[in-house]
mmCIF file of C-alpha atoms in Angstrom:
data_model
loop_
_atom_site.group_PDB
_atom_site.id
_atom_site.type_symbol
_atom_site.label_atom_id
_atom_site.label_comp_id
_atom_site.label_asym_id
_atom_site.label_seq_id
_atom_site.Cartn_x
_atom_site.Cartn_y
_atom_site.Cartn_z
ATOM 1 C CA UNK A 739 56.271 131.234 71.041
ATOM 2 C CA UNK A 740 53.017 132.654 71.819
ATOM 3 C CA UNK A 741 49.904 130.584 71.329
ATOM 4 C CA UNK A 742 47.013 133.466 71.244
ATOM 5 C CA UNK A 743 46.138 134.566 68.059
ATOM 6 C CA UNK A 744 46.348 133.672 64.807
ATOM 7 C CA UNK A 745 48.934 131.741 63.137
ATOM 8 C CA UNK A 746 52.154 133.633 62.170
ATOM 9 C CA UNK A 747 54.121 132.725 59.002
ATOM 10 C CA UNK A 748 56.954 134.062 57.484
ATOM 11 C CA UNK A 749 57.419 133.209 53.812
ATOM 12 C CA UNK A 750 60.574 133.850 52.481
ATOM 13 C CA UNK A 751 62.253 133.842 49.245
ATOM 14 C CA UNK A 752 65.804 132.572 50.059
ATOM 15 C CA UNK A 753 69.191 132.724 47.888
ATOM 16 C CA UNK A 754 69.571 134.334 44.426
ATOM 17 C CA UNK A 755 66.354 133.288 43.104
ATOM 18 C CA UNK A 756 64.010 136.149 41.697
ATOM 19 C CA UNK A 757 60.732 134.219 41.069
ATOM 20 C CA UNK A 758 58.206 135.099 43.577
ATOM 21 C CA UNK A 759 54.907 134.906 42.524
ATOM 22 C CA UNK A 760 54.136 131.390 43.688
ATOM 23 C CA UNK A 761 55.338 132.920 47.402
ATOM 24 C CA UNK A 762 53.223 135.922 47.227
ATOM 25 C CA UNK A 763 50.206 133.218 46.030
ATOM 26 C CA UNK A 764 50.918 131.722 49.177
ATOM 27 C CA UNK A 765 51.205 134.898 51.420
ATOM 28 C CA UNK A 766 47.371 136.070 49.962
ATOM 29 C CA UNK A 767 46.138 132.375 50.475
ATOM 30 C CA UNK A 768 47.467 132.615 53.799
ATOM 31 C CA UNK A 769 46.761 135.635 54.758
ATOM 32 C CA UNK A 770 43.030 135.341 53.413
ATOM 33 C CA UNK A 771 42.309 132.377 55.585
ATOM 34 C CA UNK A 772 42.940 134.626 58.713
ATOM 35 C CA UNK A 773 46.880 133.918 59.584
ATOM 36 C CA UNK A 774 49.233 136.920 59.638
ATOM 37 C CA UNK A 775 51.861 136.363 57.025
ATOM 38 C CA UNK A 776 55.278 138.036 57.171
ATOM 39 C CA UNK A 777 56.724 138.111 53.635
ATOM 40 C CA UNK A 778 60.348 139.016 53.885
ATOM 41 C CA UNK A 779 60.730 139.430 50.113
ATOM 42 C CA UNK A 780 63.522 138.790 47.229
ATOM 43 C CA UNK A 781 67.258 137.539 47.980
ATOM 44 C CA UNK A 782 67.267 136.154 51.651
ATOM 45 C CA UNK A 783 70.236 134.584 53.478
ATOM 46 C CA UNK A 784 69.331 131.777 55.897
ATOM 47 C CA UNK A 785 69.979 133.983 58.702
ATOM 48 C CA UNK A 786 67.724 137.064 57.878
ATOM 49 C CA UNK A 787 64.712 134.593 57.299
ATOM 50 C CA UNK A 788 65.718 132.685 60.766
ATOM 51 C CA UNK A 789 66.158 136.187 62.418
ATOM 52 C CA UNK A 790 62.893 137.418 61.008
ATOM 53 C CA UNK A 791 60.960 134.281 62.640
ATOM 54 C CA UNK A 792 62.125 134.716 65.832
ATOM 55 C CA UNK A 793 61.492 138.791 65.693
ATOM 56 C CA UNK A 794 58.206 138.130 64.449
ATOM 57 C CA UNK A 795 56.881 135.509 67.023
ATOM 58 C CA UNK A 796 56.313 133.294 63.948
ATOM 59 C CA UNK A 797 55.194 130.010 64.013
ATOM 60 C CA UNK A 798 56.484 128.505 61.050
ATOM 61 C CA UNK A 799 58.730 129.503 58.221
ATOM 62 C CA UNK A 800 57.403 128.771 54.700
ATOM 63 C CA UNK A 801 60.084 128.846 51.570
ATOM 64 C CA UNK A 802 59.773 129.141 48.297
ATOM 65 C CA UNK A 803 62.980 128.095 46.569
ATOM 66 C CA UNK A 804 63.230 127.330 42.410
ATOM 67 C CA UNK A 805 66.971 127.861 42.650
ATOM 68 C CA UNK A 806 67.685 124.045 42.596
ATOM 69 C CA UNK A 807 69.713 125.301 45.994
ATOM 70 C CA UNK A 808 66.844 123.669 48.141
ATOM 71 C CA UNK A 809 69.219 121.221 49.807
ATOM 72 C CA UNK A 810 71.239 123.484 51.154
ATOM 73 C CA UNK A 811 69.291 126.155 51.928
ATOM 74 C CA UNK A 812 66.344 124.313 53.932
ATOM 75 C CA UNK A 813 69.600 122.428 55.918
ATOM 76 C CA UNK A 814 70.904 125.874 56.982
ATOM 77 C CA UNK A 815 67.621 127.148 57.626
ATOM 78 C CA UNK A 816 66.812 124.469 59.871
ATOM 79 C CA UNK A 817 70.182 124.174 61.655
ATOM 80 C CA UNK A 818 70.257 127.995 62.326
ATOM 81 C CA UNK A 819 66.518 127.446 63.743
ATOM 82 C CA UNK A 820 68.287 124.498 66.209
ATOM 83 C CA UNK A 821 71.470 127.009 66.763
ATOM 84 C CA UNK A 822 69.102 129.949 68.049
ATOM 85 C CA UNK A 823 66.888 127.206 69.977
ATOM 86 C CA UNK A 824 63.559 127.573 67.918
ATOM 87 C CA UNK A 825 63.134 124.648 66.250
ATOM 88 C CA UNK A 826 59.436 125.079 67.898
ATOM 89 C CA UNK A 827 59.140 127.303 64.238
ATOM 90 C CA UNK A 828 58.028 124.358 61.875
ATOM 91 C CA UNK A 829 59.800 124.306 58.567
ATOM 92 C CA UNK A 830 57.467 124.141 55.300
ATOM 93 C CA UNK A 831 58.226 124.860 51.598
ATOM 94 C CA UNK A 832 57.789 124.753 47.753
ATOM 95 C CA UNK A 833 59.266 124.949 44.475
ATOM 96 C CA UNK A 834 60.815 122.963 42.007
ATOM 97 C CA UNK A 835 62.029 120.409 44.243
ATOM 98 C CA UNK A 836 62.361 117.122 43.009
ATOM 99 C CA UNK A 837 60.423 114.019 44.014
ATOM 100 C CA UNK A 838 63.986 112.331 44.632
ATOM 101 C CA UNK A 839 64.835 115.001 47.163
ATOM 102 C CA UNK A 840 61.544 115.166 48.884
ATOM 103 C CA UNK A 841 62.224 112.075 51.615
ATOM 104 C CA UNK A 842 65.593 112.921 52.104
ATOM 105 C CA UNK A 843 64.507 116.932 53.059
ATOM 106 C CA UNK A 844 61.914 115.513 55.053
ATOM 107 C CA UNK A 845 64.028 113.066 57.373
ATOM 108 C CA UNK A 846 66.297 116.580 57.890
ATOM 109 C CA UNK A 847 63.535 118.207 59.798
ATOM 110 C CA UNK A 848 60.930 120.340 56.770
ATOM 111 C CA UNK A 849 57.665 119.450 57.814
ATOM 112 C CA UNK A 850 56.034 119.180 54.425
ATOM 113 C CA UNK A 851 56.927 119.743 50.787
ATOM 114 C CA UNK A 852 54.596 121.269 48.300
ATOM 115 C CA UNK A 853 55.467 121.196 44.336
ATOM 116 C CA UNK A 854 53.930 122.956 41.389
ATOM 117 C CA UNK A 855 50.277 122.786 40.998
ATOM 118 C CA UNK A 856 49.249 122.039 44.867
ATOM 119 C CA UNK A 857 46.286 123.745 45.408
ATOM 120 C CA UNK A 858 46.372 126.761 47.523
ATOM 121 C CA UNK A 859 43.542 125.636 50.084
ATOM 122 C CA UNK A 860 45.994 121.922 50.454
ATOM 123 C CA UNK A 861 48.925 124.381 51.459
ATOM 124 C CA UNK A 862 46.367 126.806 54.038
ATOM 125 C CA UNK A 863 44.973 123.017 55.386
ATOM 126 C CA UNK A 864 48.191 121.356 56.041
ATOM 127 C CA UNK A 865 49.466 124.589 57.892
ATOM 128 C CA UNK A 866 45.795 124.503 59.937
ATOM 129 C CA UNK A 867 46.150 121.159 60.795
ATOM 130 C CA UNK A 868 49.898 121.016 61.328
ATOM 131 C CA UNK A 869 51.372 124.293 62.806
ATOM 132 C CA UNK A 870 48.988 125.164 65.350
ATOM 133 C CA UNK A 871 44.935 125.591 65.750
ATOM 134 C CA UNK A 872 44.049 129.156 65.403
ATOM 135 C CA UNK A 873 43.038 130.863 68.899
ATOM 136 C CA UNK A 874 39.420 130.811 69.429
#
């Protein structure tokens, strides 16, 4: 993975859910504090969203699921990203993901969990701070 340039995120919307507002929130946030965001859009399998980050150079993958499928879908994500040997690409997310489950994802390899109601400037911070310094 490159490290000129600005910070490269794909957010994806992965599995049947059709809510993406909070993703495209995220994109705009993103996108507005000077990282190029990829948004890959409505009804992604693991594999286009892991075939997408590795296309597009990204840095880190962000997901939005509300599916309750979060479990599984993160884990596939994450073990596709090991398969294809880029788990460089650090693994963020949100949605209605219960506090129960938050640990658990965590110890599997997603770098940080954001529910309902984060702020937008905690989510742009954390990816500052945590993915990689932008390119001066």
């Amino acid at each position: 993975m490159g490290v000129s340039g600005p910070i490269r995120v794909v957010v994806a919307k992965p599995g049947l859910d059709g809510h993406d507002r909070g993703a495209k929130v995220i994109a705009r946030a993103l996108r507005d504090a000077g990282m190029e965001v990829i948004y890959t859009g409505l009804h992604q399998t693991p594999e286009q969203i892991v075939g997408t980050a590795i296309q597009e150079d990204a840095d880190a993958i962000g997901l939005s699921i509300l599916s309750g499928a979060h479990n599984t879908l993160f884990a596939k994500v994450l073990e596709l990203l090991q398969e294809r040997d880029a788990q460089d690409i650090k693994v963020f997310g949100g949605g209605i993901i219960p506090e129960a489950d938050i640990a658990p994802l965590k110890r599997l390899g997603v770098a940080e969990i954001f529910t309902p109601g984060t702020p937008t400037s905690d989510v742009v911070a954390w990816v500052q701070a945590n993915v990689r310094q932008l390119a001066a």
